[in-house]
XYZ file of C-alpha atoms in Angstrom:
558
model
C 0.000 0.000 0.000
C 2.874 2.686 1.019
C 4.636 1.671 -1.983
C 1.528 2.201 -4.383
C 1.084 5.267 -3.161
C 5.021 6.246 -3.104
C 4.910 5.125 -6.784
C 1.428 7.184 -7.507
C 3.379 10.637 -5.891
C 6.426 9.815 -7.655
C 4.850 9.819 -11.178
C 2.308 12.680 -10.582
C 5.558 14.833 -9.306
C 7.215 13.713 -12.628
C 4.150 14.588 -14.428
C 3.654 18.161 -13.103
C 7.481 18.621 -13.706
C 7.099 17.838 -16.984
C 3.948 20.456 -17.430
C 4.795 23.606 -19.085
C 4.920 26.251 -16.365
C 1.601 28.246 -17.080
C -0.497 24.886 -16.836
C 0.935 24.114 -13.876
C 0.249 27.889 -12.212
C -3.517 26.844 -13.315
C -3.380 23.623 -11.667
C -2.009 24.712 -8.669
C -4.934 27.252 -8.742
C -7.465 25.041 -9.510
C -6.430 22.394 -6.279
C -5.804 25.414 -4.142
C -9.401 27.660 -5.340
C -11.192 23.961 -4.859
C -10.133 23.571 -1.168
C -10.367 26.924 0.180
C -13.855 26.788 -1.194
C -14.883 23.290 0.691
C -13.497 24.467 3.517
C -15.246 27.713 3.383
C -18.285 26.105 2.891
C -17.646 23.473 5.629
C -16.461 26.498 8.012
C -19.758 28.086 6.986
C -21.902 24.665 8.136
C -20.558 24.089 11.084
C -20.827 27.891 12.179
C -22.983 28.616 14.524
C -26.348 31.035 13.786
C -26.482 34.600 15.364
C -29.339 36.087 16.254
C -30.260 39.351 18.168
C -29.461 39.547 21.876
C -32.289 42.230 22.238
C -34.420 44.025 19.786
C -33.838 48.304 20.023
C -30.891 49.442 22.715
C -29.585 52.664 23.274
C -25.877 53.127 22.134
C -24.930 53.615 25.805
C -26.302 50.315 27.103
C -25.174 48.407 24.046
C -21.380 49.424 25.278
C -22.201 48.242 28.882
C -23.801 44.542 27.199
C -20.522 43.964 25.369
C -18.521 44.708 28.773
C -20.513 42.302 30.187
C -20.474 40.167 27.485
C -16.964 39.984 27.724
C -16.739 39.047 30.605
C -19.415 36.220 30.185
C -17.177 35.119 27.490
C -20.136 35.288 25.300
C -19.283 34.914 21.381
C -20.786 38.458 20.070
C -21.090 40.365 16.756
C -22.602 43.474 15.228
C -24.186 44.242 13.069
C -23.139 46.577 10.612
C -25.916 47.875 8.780
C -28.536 48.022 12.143
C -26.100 47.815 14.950
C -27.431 45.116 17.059
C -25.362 42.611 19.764
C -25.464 39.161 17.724
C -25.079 36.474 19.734
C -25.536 32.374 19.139
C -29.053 31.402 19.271
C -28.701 28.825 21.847
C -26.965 30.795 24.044
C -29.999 33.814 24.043
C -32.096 32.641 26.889
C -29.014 32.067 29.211
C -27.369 35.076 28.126
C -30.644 37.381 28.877
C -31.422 36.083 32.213
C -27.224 36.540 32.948
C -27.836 39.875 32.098
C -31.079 40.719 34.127
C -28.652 39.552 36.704
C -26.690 43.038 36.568
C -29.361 45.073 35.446
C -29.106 44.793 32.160
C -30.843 46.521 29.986
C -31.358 49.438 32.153
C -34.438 51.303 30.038
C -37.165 48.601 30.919
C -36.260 49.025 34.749
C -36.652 52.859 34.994
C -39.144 53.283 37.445
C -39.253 55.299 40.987
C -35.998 54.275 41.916
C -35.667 57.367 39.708
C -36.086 59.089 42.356
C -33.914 57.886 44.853
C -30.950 59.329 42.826
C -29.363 62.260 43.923
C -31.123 65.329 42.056
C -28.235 67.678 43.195
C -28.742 71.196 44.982
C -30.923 73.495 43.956
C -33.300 71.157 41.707
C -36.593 73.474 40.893
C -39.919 72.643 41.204
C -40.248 71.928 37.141
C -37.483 69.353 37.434
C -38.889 67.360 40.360
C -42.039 67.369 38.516
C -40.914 66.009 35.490
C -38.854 63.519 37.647
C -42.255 62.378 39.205
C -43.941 62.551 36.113
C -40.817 60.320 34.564
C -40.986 57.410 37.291
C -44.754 57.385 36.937
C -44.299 56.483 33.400
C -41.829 53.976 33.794
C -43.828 52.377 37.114
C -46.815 51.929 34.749
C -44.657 50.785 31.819
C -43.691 48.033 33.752
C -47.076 46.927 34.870
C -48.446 46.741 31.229
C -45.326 44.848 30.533
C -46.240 42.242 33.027
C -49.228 40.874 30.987
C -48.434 37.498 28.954
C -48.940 39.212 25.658
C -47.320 42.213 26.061
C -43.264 42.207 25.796
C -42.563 46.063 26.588
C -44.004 49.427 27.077
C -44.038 52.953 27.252
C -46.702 55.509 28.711
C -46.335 58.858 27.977
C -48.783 61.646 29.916
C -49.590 65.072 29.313
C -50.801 67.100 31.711
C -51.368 70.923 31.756
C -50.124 73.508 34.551
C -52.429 74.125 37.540
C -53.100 77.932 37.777
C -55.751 79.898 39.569
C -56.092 82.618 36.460
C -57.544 79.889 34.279
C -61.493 79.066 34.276
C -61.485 75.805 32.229
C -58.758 73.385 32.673
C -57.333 70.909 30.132
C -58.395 67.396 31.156
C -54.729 64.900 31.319
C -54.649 62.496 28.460
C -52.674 59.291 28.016
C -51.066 57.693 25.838
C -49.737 54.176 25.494
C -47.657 52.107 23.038
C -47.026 48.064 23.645
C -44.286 45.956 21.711
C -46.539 42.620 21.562
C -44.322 39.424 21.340
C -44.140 37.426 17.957
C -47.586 37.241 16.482
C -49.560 37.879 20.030
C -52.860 40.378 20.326
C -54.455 41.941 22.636
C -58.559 41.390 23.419
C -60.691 44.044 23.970
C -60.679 42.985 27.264
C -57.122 43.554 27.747
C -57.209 46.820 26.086
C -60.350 48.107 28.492
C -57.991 46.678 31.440
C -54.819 48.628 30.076
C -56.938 51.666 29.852
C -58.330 51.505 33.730
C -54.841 50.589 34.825
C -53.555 54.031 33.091
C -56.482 56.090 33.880
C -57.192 55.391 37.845
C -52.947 55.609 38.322
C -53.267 59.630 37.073
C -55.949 61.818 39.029
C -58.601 63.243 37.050
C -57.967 60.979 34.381
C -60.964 59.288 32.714
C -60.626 56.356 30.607
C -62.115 58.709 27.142
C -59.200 60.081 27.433
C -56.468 57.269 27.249
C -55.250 55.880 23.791
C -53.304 52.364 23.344
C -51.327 51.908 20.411
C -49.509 48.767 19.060
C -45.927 48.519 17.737
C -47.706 48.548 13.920
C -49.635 51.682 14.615
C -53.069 50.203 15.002
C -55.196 52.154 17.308
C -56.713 49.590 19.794
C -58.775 51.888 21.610
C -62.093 52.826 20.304
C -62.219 56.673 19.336
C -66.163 56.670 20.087
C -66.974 57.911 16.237
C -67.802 54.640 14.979
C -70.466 53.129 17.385
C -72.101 51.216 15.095
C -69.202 48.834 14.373
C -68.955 48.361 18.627
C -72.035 47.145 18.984
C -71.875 45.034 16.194
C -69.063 43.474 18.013
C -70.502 43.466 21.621
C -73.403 41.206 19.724
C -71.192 38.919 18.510
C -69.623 38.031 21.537
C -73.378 37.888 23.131
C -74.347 35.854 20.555
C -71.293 33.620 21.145
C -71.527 33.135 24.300
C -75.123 31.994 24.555
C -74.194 29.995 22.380
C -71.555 28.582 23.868
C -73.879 28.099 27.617
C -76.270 26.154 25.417
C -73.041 23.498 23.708
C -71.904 23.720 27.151
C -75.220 22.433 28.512
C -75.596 19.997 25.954
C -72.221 18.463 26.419
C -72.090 17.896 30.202
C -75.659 16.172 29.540
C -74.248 13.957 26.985
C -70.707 12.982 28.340
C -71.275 10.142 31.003
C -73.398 8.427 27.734
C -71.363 8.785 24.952
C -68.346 10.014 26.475
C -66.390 13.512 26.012
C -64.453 12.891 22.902
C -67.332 10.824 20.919
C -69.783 13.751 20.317
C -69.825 17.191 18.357
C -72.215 20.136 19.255
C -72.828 23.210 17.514
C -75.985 25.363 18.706
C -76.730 28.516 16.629
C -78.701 31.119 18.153
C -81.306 34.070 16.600
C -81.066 37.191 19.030
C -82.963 40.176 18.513
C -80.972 42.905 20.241
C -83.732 45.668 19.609
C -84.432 47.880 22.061
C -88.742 48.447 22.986
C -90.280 50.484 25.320
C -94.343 50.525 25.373
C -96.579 52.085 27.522
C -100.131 50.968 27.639
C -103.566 52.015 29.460
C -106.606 50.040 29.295
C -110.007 50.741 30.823
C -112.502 47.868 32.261
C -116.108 49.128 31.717
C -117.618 46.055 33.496
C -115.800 46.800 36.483
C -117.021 50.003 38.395
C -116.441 50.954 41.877
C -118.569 54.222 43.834
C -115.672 56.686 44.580
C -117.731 60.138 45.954
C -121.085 60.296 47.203
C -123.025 63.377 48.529
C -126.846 63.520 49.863
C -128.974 66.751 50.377
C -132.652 66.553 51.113
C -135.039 69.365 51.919
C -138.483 69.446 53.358
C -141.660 72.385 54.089
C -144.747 72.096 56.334
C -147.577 74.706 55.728
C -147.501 77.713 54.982
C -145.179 80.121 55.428
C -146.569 83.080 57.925
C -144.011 85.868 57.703
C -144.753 85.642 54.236
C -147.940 87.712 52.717
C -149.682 90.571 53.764
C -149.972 94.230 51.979
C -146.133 95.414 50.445
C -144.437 97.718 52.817
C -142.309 98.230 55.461
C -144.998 98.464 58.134
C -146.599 94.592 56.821
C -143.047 93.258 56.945
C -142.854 93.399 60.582
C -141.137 90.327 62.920
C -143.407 88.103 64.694
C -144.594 88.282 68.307
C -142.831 86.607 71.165
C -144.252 82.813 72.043
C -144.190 80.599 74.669
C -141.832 77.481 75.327
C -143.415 74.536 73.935
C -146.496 76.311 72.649
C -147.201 75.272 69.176
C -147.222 77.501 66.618
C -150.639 80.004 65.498
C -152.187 78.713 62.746
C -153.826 80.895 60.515
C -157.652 80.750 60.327
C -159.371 78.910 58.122
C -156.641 76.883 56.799
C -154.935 73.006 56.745
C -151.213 71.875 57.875
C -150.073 69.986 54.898
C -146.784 69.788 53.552
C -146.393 72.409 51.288
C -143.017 71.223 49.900
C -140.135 68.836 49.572
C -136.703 68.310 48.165
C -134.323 65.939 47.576
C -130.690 65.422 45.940
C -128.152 63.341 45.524
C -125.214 63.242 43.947
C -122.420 59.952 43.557
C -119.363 59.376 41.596
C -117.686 56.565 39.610
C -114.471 55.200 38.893
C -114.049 53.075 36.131
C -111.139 50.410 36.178
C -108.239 51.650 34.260
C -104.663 49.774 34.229
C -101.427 51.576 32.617
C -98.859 49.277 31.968
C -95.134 50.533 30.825
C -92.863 48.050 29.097
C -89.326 47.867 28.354
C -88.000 44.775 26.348
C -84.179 43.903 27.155
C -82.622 43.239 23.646
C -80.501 39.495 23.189
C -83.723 37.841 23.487
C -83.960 34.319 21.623
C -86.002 34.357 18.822
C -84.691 30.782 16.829
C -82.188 28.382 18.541
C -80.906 25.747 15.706
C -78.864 22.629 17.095
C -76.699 20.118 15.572
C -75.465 17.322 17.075
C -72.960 14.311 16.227
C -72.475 11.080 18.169
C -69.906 8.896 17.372
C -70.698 4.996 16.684
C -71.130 2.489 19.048
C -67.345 0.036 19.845
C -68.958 -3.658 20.050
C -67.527 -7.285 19.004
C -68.543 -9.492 16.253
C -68.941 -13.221 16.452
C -65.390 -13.615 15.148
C -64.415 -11.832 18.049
C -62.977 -8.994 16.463
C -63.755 -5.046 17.433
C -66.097 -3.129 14.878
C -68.011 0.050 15.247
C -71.530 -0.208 14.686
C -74.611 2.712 14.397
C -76.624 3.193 17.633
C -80.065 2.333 17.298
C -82.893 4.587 16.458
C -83.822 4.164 20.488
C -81.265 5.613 21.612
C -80.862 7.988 19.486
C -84.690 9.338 20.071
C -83.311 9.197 23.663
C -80.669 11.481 22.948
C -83.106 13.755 21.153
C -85.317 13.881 23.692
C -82.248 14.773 26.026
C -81.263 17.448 23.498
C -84.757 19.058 23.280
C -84.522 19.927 27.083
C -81.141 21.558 27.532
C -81.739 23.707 25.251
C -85.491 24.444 25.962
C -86.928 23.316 22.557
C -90.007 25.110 21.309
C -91.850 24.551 18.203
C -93.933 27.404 18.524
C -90.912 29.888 18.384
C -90.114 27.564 15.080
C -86.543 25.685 16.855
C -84.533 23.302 14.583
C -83.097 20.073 16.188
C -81.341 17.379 14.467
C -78.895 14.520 16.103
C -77.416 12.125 13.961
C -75.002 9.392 14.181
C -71.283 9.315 12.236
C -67.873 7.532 12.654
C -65.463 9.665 13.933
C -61.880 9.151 12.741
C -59.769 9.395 15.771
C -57.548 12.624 15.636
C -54.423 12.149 18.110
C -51.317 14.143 17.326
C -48.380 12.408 18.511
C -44.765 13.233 17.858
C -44.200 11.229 14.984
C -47.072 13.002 13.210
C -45.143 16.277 13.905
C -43.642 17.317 9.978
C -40.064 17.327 10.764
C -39.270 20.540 9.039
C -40.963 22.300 12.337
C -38.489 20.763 14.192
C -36.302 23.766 15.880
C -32.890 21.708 14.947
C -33.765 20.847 11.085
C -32.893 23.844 9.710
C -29.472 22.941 11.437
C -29.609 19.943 10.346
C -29.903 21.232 6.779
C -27.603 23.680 7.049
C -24.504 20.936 7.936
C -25.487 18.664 5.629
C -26.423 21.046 2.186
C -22.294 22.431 3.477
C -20.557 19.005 3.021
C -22.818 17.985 -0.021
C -21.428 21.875 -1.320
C -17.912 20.932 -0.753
C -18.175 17.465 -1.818
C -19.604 18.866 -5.167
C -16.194 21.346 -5.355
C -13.989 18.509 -4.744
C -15.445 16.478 -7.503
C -15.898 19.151 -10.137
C -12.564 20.823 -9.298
C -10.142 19.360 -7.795
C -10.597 15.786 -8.850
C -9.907 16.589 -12.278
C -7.038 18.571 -11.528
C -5.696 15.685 -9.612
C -6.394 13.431 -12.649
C -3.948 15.861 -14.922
C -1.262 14.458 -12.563
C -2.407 10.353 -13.063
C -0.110 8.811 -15.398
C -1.978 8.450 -18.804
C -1.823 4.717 -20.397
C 0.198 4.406 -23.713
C -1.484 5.037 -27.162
C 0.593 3.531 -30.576
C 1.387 6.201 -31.980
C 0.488 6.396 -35.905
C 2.777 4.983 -38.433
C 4.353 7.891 -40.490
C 3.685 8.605 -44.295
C 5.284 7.363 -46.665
C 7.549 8.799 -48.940
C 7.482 7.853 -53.178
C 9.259 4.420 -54.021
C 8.784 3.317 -50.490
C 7.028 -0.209 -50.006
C 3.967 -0.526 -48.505
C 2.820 -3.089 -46.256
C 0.776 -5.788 -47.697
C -2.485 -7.464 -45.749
C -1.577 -10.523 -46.961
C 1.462 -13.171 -47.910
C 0.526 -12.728 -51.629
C 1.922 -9.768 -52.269
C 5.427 -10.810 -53.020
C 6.767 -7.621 -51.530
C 10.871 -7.926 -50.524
C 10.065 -6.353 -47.331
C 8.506 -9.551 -45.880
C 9.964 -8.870 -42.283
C 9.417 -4.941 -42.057
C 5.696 -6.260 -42.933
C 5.525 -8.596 -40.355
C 6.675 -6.257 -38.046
C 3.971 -3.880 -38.982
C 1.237 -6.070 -39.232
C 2.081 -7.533 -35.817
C 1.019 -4.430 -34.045
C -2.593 -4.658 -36.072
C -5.666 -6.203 -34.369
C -6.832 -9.423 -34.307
C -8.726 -8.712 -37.503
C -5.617 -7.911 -39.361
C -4.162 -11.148 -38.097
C -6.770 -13.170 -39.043
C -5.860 -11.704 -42.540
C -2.453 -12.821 -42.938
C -2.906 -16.458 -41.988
C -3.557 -19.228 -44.363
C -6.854 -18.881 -46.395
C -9.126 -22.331 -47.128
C -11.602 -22.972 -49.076
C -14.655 -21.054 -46.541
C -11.612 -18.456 -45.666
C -13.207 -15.612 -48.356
C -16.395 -14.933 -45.764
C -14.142 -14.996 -43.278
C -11.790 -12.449 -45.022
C -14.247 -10.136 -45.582
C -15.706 -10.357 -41.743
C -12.090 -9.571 -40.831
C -11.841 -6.628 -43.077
C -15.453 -5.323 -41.745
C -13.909 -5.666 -37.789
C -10.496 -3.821 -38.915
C -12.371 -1.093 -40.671
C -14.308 -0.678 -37.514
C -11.394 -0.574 -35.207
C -8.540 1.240 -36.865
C -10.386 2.997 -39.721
C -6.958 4.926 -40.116
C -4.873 2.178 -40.801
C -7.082 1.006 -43.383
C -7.569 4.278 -45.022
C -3.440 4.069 -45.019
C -3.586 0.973 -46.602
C -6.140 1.741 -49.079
C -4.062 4.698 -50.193
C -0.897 2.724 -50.729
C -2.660 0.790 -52.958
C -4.265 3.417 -54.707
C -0.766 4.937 -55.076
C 0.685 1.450 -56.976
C -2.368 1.185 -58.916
C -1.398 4.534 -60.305
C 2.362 3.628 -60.887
């Protein structure tokens, strides 16, 4: 083996020493440009990736994170064109919570520690303010930065100058922008939450007045000019969760039958979310009831004696003075007989009356339409094997039946039920059902392995055929020379009587086997044979041949 491959260097050194000099600069080029390129590539594989350390820091604390990083003896590069600490990506999470370890990045942390820092002597009232104002900001950035969502903040507030010369004061207003991680949102829940948090923090702050604003610029708080689209949304949800009570209701009556997993529910619900107020008064003429009454009766015996008598002062003169308990004079010649008598009355009525005021709440149900899927039944045929089998039409009426009373069925407000029965295909995930190229280490993976196939393609395009120029190349006859006038040409057979018999032989002995087969001794079946012999030497040596013919072409002419 050592000598075969003493021998192989030997000859390729001969061979390159025997190159003229400008093929072997391009050789030497070739073999060199070949292996700095798969080792470049390989380099290239088996480096590892970079990836931001943290997203925006200031100048200042991106010198104090390469300190550090120093003297973590953390691998680190910039970048040129943004300016950001690079740093492996497996070595991010460790390297972050290293760095949280010394305060690192300061800007997320600035809060009313701000204030514990010496302000100096002679600090004005303005500059405490703002100092106030400044930890404020930071206290509350870092409480919106607490939610799962949310990966930073910043909360800036403007509020105007307290003075006792102006009437109307400018309400404070808020504003707040969050840095959401990866493809995260916020609800509308969250929002409303982010907006109390800011708004009962600053005094006389009302929520109206607060604006939230994500990393893309979308406005997430509603600016109260379209309330249309609001409510539209605030029915939704309604809508979805009433329907969601009834699938809930449904479900929890159909698990211990069919089981959690073995059953599909969908419930959709038609709410009217108008808004009706109706006031209504009705009177009930068959019911009466005496409210006021008032009586007043008058009666007159006889006549009446004061009255009568000539006109004048002197007739119209007072009776005379009677006795106690002596009855009355009667007038001569006349009867005591009621003269006249009265009598009045007087009642009132109240009729029944009833005033009614109603006020519909709107989200009531006006259609409910259900749907639901059970999954077959798991029994064993006679062969003993597992099959899956429809349930029967009883208990599948049972189920209906179930169906119709969690939801509160009614066919006069026109509800829509219907419960069939399907084969579910079971849906479990496992890890071999994962596609590999979501795997965090395939593109890794790919990386290494699209380097070496790189530099395996350089080595065989490049500098395997360089290498090959150095092999030592197998011998090839070289061509007989042409012959000059008057000089004898060799003959393809015995017959030609030629004086050069040996120089012939000597010739013909480096022919193929076809040209052999020529010059040997001819029979009588030797003439097919001759001319399959010529046929195989035209084939392999057509020069030769073309040689030969020539010669003869030449004597023919002499």
């Amino acid at each position: 083996m050592a000598s075969s491959l003493t021998a192989t260097l030997s000859t390729g050194m001969r061979t390159f020493t025997e190159m003229p000099v400008g093929r072997q600069l391009a050789l030497i080029g070739m073999i060199a440009g070949g292996l700095v390129a798969a080792a470049a590539i390989i380099f290239w594989a088996l480096k590892p990736t970079y990836a931001p350390l943290f997203a925006q820091v200031d100048s200042a604390e991106a010198a104090e994170m390469m300190q550090a990083l120093d003297q973590l003896a953390v691998p680190y590069k910039i970048d040129n064109i943004s300016g950001r600490i690079e740093i492996p990506q497996q070595m991010i999470a460790e390297t972050r919570l290293l760095l949280a370890g010394q305060g690192l990045p300061k800007s997320a942390d600035i809060g009313f520690e701000l204030l514990q820092q010496d302000a100096g002597f002679g600090t004005s009232r303005l500059m405490e303010g703002a100092r106030f104002q400044r930890a404020l900001e930071g206290e509350l950035g870092r409480s919106i930065a607490a939610l799962d969502p949310v990966e930073r903040a910043r909360v800036h507030i403007a509020k105007a100058e307290r003075s006792v010369f102006v009437r109307e004061r400018t309400p404070p207003t808020a504003s707040v922008v969050v840095h959401l991680k990866g493809n995260r949102s916020l609800t509308d829940k969250q929002v409303g939450a982010i907006v109390h948090l800011v708004s009962s923090s600053v005094p006389e702050l009302t929520p109206d007045h607060v604006t939230v604003v994500d990393q893309s610029g979308r406005l997430l708080t509603s600016d109260g000019e379209d309330k249309t689209d609001r409510l539209s949304l605030d029915h939704l949800d309604y809508a979805h969760r009433v329907e969601s009570r009834y699938v809930d209701r449904v479900q929890a009556l159909l698990t211990p039958i069919v089981g959690r997993d073995r059953m599909r529910v969908q419930v959709a619900a038609d709410l009217d979310f108008s808004r009706v107020e109706r006031t209504q008064e009705t009177f009930d003429p068959d019911r009466t009831a005496i409210r006021s009454e008032q009586t007043n009766e008058e009666e007159r015996i006889g006549a009446d004696p004061a009255a009568g008598g000539i006109p004048g002062a002197l007739t119209n003169q007072p009776p005379a003075g009677g006795a106690v308990g002596a009855p009355p004079p009667a007038a001569a010649g006349t009867a005591t007989v009621p003269s006249s008598r009265s009598q009045q009355a007087t009642r009132n009525y109240e009729v029944d009356r009833t005033i009614a005021h109603t006020q519909e709440t709107p989200g009531g149900v006006r259609r409910l339409t259900a749907a639901v899927v059970v999954d077959y039944q798991d029994q064993v045929n006679d062969a003993g094997e597992p099959v899956r089998v429809p349930r029967s039409e009883a208990e599948m009426e049972t189920i209906r039946e179930l169906v119709r009373e969690a939801i509160g069925f009614s066919e006069t407000r026109g509800d829509s039920l219907r419960v069939s029965s399907a084969s579910f295909v079971p849906d479990v995930l496992t890890d071999e059902d994962i596609p590999i190229w979501t795997q965090p280490w395939f593109l890794d993976l790919v990386k290494v392995v699209g380097g070496f196939l790189m530099a395996l393609i350089v080595l065989l395009v490049v500098v395997k055929p360089a290498l090959a120029q150095l092999a030592p190349k197998p011998e090839i006859p070289e061509e007989p020379a042409a012959l000059e006038d008057g000089e004898e040409r060799p003959a393809l057979t015995d017959e030609s009587g030629s004086d050069g018999e040996g120089e012939d032989l000597v010739a013909l002995s480096h022919q193929p086997s076809a040209m052999a087969s020529l010059m040997g001794p001819k029979g009588p079946d030797q003439q097919q044979l001759d001319l399959d012999a010529v046929r195989e030497m035209v084939r392999e040596d057509p020069k030769r041949v073309a040689q030969v013919m020539k010669s003869w072409l030449a004597e023919d002419g002499n």
